[in-house]
GROMACS .gro file of C-alpha atoms in nm:
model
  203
    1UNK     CA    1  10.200   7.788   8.400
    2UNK     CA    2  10.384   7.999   8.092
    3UNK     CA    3  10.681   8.199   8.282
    4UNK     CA    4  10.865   8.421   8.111
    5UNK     CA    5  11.168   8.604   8.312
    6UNK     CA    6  11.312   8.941   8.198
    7UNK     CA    7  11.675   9.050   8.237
    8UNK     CA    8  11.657   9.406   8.153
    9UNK     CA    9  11.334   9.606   8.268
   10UNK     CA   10  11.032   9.548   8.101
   11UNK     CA   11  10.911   9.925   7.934
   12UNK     CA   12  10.534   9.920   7.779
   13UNK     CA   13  10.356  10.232   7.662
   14UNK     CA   14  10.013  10.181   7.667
   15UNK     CA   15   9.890  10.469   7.424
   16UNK     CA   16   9.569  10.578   7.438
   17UNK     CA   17   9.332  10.655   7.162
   18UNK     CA   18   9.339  10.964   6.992
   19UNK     CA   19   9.723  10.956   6.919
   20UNK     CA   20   9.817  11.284   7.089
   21UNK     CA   21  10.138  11.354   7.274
   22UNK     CA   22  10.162  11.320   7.671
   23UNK     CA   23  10.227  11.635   7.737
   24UNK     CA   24   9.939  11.803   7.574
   25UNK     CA   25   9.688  11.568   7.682
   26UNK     CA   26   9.379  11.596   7.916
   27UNK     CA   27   9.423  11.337   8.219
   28UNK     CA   28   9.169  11.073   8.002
   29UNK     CA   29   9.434  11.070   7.728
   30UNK     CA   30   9.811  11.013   7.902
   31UNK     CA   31  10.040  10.783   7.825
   32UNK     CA   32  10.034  10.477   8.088
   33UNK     CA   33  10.371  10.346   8.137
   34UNK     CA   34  10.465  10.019   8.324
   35UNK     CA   35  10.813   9.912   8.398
   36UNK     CA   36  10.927   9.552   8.580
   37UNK     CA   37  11.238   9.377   8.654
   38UNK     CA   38  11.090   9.049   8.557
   39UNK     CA   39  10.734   8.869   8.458
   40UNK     CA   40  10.488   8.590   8.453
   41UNK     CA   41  10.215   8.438   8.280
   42UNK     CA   42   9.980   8.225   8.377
   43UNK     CA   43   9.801   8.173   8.016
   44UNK     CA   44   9.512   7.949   8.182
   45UNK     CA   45   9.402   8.273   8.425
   46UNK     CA   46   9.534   8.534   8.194
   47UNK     CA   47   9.682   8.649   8.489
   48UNK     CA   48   9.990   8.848   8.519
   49UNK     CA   49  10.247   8.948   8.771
   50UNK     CA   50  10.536   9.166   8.815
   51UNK     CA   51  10.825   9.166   9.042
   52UNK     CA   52  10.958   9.523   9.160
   53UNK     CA   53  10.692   9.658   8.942
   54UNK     CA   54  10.627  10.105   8.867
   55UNK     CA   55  10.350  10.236   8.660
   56UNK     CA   56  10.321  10.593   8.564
   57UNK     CA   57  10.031  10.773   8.433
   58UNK     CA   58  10.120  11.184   8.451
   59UNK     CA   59  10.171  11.294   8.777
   60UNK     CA   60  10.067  10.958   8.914
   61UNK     CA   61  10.226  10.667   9.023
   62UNK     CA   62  10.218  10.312   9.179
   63UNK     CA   63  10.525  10.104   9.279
   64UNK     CA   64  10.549   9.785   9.481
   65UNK     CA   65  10.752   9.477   9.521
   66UNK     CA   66  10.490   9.278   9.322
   67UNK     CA   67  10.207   9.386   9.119
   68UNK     CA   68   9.929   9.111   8.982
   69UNK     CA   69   9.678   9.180   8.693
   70UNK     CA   70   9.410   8.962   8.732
   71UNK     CA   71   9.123   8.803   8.480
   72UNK     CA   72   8.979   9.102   8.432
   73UNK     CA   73   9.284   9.296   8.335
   74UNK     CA   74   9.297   9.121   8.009
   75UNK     CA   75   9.609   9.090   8.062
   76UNK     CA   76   9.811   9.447   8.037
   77UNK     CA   77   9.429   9.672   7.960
   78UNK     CA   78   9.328   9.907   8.216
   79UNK     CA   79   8.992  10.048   8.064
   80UNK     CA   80   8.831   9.851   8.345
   81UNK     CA   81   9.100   9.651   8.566
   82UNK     CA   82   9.134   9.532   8.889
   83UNK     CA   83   9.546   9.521   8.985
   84UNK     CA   84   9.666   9.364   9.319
   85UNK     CA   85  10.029   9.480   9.484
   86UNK     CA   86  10.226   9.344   9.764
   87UNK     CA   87  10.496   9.460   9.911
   88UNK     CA   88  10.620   9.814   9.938
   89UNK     CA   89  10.344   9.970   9.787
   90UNK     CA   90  10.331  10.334   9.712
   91UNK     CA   91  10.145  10.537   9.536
   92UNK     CA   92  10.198  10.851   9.478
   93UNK     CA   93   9.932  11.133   9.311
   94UNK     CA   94   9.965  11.536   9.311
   95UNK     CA   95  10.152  11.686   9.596
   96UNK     CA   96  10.064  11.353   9.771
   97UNK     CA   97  10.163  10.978   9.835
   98UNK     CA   98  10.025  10.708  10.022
   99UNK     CA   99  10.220  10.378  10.132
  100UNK     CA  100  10.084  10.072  10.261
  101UNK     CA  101  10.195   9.670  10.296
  102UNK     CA  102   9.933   9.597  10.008
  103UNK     CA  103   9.666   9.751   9.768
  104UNK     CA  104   9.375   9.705   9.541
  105UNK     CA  105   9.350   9.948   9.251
  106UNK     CA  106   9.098  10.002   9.012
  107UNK     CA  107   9.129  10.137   8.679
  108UNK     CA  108   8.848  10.279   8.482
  109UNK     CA  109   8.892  10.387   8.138
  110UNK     CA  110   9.248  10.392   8.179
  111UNK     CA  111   9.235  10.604   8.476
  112UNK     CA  112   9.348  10.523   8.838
  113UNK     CA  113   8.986  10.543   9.013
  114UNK     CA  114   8.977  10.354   9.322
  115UNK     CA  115   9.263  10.240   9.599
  116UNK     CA  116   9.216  10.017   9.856
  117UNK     CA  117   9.570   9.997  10.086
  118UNK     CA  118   9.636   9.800  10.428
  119UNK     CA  119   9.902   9.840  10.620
  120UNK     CA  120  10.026   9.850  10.992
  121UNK     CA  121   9.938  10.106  10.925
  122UNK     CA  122   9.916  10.226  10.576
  123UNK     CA  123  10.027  10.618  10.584
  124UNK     CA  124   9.941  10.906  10.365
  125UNK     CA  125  10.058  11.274  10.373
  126UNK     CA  126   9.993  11.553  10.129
  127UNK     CA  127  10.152  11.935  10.163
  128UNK     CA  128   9.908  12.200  10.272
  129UNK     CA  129   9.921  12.423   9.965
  130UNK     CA  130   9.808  12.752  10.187
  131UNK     CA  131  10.047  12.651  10.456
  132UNK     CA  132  10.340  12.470  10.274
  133UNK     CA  133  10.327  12.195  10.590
  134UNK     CA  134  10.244  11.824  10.545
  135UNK     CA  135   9.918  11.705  10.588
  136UNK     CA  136  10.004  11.324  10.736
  137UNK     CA  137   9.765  11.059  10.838
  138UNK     CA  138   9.791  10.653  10.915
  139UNK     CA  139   9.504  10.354  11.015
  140UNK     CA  140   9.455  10.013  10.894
  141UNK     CA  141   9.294  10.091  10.606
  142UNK     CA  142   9.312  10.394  10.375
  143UNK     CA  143   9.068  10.401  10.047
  144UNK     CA  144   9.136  10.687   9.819
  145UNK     CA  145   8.871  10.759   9.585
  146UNK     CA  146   9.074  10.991   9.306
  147UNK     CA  147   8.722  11.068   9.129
  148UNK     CA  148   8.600  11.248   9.469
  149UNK     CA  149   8.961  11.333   9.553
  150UNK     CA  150   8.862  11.167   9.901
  151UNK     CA  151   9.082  10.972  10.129
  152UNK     CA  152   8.896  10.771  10.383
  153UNK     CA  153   9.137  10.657  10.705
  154UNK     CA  154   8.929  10.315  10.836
  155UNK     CA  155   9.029  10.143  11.206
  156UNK     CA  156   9.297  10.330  11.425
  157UNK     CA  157   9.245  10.620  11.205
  158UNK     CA  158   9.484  10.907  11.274
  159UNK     CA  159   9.519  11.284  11.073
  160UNK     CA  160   9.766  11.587  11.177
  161UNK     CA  161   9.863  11.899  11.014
  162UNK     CA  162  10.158  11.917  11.208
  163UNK     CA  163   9.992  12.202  11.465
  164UNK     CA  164   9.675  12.013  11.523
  165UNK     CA  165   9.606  11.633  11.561
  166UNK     CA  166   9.243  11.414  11.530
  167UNK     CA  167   9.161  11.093  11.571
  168UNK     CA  168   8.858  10.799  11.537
  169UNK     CA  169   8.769  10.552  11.387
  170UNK     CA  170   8.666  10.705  11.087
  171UNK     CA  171   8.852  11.021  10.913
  172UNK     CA  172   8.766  11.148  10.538
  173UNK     CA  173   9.037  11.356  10.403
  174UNK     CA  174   8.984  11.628  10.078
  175UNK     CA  175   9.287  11.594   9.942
  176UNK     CA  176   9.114  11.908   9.679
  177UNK     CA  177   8.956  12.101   9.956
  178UNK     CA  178   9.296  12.029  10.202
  179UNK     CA  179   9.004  11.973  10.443
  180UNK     CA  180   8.988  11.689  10.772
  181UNK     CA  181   8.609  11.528  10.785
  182UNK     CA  182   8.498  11.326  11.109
  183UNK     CA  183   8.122  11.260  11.067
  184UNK     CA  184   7.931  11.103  11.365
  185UNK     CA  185   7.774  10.802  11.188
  186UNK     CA  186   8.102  10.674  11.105
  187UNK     CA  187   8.274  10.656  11.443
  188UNK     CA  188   8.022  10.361  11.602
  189UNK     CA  189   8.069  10.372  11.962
  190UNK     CA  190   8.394  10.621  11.949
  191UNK     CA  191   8.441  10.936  11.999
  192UNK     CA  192   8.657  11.192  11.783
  193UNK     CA  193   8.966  11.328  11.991
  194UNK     CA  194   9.150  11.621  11.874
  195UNK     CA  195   9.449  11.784  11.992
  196UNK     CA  196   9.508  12.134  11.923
  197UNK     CA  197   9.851  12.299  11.969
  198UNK     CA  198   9.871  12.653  12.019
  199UNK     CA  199  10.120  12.866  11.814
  200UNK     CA  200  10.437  12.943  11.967
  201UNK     CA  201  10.418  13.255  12.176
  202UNK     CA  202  10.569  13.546  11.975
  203UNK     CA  203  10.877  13.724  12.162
   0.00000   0.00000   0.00000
């Protein structure tokens, strides 16, 4: 095992092809930034892990107590990457964040395509653009798919927009549309449960 320990933060730009600023870029093209207070190597895996680790890529972000590239990383490349974190993990996307004990994330052509968070429970809210309220929503197991801009709740899942409250095993969440999905096939043996508030009586 090759360690290497870092006293100040740890600051790499990972500039994508095509050499154009940040700013002006389309989503394909920003700037990945990663910042740790310390590191290791192991150089027989070509794994690599971070303690108290952030990366940014535009409006997202993912931070956790400990973040682990594994083999297929190639060490710090996230065309096609699998990244474990432990620990604190939150990640955080347009108008939106989503916190959980642990995650899997999957990067695709340097693009944050897949998440995979546990928790007890992992949690994720969003604010209603029409509405200006928070969307919020927890279960054991939330998998956002940023492609389909889907969030799917799995086990104990739970979804309010603070008037109105559902439940099942199974929730899908548009976090594009704003929209709550409960389909049939996906609740087994439960049933979907929804609470509806009425608005306050006007005086």
């Amino acid at each position: 095992m090759a360690a290497s320990s870092l006293k100040s933060l740890v600051l790499i730009a990972l500039a994508v092809q095509g050499g154009h600023p940040a700013a002006a870029a389309p989503p394909a093209q920003q700037t990945i930034t990663l910042d740790a207070q310390s590191s290791e190597l192991d150089l027989r895996s070509n794994n690599v892990v971070f303690r108290k680790v952030r990366i940014v890529q535009g409006t997202m972000s993912v931070s956790a107590d400990q973040g682990q590239a594994t083999r297929q990383a190639s060490g710090l490349d996230f065309d096609n990457s699998l990244w474990v974190f432990r620990g604190n993990v939150k990640i955080t996307m347009d108008q939106g964040q989503l916190t959980a004990d642990d995650a899997q994330i999957n990067f695709t052509k340097k693009l944050l395509a897949k998440a995979v968070a546990n928790g007890s429970p992992a949690q994720f809210q969003q604010r209603i653009a029409k509405t200006g309220k928070i969307a919020r929503g927890h279960a054991d197991t939330i998998d956002y798919d940023a492609a389909k801009g889907i969030v799917r709740l799995l086990k104990n899942a739970w979804l309010s927009d603070e008037q109105n409250e559902i439940r099942g095993e199974s929730l899908k969440y548009n976090v594009v549309a704003q929209s709550i999905i409960a389909e049939a096939a996906e609740q087994g043996s439960q049933r979907v449960h929804i609470i509806i508030t009425p608005p306050p009586a006007k005086p």
